[in-house]
PDB file of C-alpha atoms in Angstrom:
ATOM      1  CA  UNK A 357       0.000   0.000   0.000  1.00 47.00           C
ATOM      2  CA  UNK A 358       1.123   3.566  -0.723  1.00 54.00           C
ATOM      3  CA  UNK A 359       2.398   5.546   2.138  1.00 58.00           C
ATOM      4  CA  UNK A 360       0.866   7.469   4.540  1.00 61.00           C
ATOM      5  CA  UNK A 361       3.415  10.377   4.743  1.00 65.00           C
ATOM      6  CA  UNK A 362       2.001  13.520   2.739  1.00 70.00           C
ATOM      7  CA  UNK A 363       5.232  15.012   2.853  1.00 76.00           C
ATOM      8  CA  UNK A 364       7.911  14.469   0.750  1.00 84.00           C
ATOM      9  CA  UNK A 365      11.301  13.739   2.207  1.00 86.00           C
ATOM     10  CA  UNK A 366      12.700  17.763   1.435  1.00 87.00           C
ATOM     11  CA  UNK A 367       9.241  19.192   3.274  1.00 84.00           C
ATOM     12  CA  UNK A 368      10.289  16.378   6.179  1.00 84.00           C
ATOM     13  CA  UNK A 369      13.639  17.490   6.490  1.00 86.00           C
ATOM     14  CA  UNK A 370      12.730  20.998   6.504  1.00 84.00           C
ATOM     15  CA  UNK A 371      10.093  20.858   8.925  1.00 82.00           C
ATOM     16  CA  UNK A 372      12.494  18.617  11.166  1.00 80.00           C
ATOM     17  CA  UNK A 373      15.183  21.499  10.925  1.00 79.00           C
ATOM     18  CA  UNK A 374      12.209  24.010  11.557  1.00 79.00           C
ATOM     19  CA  UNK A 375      11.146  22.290  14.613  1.00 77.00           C
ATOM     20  CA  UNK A 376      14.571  21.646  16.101  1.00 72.00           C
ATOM     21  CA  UNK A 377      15.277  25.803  15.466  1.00 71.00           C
ATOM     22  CA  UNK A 378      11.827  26.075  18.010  1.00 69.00           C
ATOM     23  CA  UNK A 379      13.806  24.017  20.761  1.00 65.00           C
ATOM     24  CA  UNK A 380      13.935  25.928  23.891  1.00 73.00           C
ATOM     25  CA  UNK A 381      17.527  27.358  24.182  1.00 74.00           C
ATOM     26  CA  UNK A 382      18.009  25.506  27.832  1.00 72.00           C
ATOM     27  CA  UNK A 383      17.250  22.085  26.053  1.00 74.00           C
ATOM     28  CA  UNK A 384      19.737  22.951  22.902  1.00 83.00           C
ATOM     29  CA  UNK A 385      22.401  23.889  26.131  1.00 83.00           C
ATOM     30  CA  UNK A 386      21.646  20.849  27.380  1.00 87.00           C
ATOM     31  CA  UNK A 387      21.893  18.871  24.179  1.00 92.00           C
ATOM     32  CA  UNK A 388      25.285  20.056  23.032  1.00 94.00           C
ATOM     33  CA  UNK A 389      26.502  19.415  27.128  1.00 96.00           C
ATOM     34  CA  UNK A 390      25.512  15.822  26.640  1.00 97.00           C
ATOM     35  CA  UNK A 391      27.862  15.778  23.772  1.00 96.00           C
ATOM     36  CA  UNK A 392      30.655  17.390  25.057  1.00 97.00           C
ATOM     37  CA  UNK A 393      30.554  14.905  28.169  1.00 98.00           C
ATOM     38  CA  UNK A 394      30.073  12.286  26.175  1.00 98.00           C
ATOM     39  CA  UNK A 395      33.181  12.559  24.355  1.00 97.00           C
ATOM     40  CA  UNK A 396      35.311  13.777  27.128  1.00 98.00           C
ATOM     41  CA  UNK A 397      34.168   9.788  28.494  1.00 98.00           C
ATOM     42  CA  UNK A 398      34.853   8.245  25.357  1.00 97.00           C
ATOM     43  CA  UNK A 399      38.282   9.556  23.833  1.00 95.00           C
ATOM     44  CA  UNK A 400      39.704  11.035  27.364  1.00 95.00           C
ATOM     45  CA  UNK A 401      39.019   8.046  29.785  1.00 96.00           C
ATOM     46  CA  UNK A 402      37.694   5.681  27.515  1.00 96.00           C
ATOM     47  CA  UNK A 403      34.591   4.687  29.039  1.00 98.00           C
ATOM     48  CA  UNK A 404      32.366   2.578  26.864  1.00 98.00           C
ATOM     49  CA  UNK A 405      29.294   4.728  26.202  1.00 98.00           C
ATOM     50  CA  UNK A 406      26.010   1.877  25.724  1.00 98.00           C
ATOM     51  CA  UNK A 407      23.508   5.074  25.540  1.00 97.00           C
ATOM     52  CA  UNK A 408      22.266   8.862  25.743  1.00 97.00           C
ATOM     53  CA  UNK A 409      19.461  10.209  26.324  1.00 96.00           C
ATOM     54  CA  UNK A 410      17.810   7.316  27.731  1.00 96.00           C
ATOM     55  CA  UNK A 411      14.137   7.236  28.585  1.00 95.00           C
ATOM     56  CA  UNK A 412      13.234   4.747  31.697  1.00 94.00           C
ATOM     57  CA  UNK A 413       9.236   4.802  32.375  1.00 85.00           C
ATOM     58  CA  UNK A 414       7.293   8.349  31.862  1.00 88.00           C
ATOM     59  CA  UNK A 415       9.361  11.135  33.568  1.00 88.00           C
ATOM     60  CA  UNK A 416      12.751   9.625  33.899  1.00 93.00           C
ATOM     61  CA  UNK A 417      15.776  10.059  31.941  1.00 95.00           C
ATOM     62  CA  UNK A 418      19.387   9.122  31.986  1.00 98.00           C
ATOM     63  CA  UNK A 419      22.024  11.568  30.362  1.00 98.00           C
ATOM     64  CA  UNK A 420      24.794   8.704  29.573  1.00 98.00           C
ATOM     65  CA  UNK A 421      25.012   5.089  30.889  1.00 98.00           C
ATOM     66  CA  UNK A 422      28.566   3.889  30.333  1.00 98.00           C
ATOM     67  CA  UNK A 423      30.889   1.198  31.120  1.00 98.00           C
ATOM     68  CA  UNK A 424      34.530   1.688  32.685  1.00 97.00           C
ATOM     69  CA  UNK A 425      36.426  -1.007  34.418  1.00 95.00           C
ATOM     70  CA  UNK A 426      33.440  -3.289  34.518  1.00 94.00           C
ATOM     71  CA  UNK A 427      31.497  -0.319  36.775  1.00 97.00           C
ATOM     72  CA  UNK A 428      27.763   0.488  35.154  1.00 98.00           C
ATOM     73  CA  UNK A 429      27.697   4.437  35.622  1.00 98.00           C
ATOM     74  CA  UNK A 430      25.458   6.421  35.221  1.00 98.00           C
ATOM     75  CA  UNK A 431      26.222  10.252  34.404  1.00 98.00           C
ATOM     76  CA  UNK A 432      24.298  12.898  35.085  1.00 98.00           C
ATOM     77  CA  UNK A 433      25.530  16.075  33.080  1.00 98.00           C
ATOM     78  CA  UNK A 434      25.138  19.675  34.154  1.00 97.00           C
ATOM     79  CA  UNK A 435      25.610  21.935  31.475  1.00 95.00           C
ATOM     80  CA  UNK A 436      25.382  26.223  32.676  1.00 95.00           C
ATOM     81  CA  UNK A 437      27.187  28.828  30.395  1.00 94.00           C
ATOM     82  CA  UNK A 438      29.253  29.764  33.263  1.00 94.00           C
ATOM     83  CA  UNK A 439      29.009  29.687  37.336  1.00 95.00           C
ATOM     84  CA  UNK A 440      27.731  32.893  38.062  1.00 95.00           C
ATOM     85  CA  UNK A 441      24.970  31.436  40.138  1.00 92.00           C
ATOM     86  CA  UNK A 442      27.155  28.592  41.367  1.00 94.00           C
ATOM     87  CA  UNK A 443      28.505  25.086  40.323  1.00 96.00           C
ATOM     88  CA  UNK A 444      26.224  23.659  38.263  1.00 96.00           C
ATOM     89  CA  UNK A 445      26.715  19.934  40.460  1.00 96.00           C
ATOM     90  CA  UNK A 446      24.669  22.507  42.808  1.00 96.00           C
ATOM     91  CA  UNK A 447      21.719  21.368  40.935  1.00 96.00           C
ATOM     92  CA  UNK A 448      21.757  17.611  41.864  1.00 97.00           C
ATOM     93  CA  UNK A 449      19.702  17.860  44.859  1.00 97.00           C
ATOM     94  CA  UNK A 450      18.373  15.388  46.947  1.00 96.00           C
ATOM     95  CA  UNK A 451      15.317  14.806  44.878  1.00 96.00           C
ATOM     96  CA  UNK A 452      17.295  14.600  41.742  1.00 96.00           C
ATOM     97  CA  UNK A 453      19.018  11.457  43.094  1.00 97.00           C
ATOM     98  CA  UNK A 454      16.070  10.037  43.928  1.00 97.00           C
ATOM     99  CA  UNK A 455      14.599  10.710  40.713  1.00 96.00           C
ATOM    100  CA  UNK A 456      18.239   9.232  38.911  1.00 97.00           C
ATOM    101  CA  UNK A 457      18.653   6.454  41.778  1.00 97.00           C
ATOM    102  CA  UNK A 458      14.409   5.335  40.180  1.00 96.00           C
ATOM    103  CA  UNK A 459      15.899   5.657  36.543  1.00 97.00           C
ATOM    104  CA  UNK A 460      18.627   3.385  37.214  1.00 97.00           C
ATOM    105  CA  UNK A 461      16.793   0.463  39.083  1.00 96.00           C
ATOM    106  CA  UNK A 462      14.244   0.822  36.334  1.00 95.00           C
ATOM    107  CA  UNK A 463      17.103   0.644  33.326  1.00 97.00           C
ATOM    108  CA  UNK A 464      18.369  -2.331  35.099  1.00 97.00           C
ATOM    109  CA  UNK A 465      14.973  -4.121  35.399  1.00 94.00           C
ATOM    110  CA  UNK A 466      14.760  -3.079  32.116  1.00 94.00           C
ATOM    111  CA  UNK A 467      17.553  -4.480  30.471  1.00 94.00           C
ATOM    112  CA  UNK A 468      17.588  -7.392  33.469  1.00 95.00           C
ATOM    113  CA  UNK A 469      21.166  -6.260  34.046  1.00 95.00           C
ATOM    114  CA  UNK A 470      22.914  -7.443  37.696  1.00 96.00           C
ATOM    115  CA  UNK A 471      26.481  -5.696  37.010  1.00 96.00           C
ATOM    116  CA  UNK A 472      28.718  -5.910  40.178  1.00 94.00           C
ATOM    117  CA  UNK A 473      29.433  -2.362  40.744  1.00 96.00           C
ATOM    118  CA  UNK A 474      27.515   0.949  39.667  1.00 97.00           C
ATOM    119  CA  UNK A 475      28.441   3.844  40.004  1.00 98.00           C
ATOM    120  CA  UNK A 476      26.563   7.472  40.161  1.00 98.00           C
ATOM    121  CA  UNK A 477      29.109  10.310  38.235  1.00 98.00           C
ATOM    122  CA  UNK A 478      28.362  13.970  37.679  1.00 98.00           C
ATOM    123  CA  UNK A 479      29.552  15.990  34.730  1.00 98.00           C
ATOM    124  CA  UNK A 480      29.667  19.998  35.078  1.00 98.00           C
ATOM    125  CA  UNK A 481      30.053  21.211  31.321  1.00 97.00           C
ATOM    126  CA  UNK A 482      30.708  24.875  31.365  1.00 97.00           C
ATOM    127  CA  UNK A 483      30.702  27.484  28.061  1.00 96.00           C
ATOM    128  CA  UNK A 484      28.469  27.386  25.458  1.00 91.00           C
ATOM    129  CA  UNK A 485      27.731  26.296  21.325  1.00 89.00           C
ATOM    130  CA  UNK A 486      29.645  28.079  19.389  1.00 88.00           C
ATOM    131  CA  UNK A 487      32.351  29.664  22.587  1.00 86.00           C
ATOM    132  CA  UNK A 488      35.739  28.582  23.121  1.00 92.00           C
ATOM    133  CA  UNK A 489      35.687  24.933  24.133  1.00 93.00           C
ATOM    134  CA  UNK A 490      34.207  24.227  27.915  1.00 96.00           C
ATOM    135  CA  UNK A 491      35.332  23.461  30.948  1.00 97.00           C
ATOM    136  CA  UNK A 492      34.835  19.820  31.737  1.00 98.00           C
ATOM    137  CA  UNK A 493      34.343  18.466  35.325  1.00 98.00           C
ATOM    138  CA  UNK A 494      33.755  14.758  36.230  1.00 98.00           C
ATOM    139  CA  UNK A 495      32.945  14.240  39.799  1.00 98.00           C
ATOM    140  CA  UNK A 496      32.788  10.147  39.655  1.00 98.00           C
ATOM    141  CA  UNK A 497      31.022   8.672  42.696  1.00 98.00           C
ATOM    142  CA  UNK A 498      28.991  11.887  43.394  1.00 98.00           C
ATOM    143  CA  UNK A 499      26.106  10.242  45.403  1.00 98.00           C
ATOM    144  CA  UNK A 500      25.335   6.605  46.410  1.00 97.00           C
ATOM    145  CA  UNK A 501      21.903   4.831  45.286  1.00 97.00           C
ATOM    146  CA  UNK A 502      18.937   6.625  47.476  1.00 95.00           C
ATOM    147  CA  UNK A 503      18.310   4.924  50.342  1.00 92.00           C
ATOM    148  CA  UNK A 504      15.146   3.495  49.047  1.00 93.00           C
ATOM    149  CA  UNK A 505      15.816   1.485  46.573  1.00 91.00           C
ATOM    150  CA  UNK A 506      17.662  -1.504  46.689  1.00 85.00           C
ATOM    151  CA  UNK A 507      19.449  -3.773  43.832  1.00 85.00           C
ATOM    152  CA  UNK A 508      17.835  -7.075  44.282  1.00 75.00           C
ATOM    153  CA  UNK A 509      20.400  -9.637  43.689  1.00 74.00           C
TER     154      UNK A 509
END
């Protein structure tokens, strides 16, 4: 049967472009961070990066899961222009753990995944798109797994 898509594929890709050019500028920030961090992992300490961006259940969301010396981490990455209200790791409160110690049980449950260590890092990316290249921060091992939730093997 004939496709549904009305559009052909130069009115898709502009309207793609034309929808990504919409994108609040705090999400585009936070975009290009994710990048940035990601690569610092991959080519400067050669962590294994096994997703971005990952969506676990309605409202939760994991920045990078990696894999470095057979730890599972999972990196949360702060991205500000610069630190004139502070360091962006500032920002991972006590309910944002919570919220990224969920994520992770959930991604494990998941993917039915029992690694032997994980690991909770934080990534402060400050500059912005376009700037001289950021600063780069890695605070590995910036919080433990909230206090209620518990690995089950």
């Amino acid at each position: 049967s004939p496709s549904m898509n009305p559009f052909s594929p130069a009115m898709k890709q502009w309207l793609e472009r034309w929808i990504k050019s919409r994108e609040a500028s705090h999400l585009q920030a936070g975009k290009w961070g994710e990048r940035q961090a990601a690569r610092f992992l991959k080519r400067s300490l050669r962590y294994r990066i096994r997703e971005q961006r990952v969506r676990v259940g309605t409202h939760d969301e994991l920045d990078i899961v990696a894999e470095h010396s057979g730890i599972l981490v999972f990196v949360e990455v702060k991205t500000r222009r610069n630190e004139a209200y502070g360091r962006p790791f500032a920002a991972v409160n006590k309910a944002k753990r919570k919220r990224l110690s969920r994520a992770a049980v959930n991604y494990l449950k998941k993917y039915k995944l029992q690694p032997d260590h994980i690991r909770f890092d934080v990534i402060e990316v400050i500059g912005e798109r376009g700037g001289k290249p950021p600063a780069i921060r890695h605070i590995e091992n910036a919080f433990s797994l909230d206090s209620s939730y518990r690995l089950w093997w």
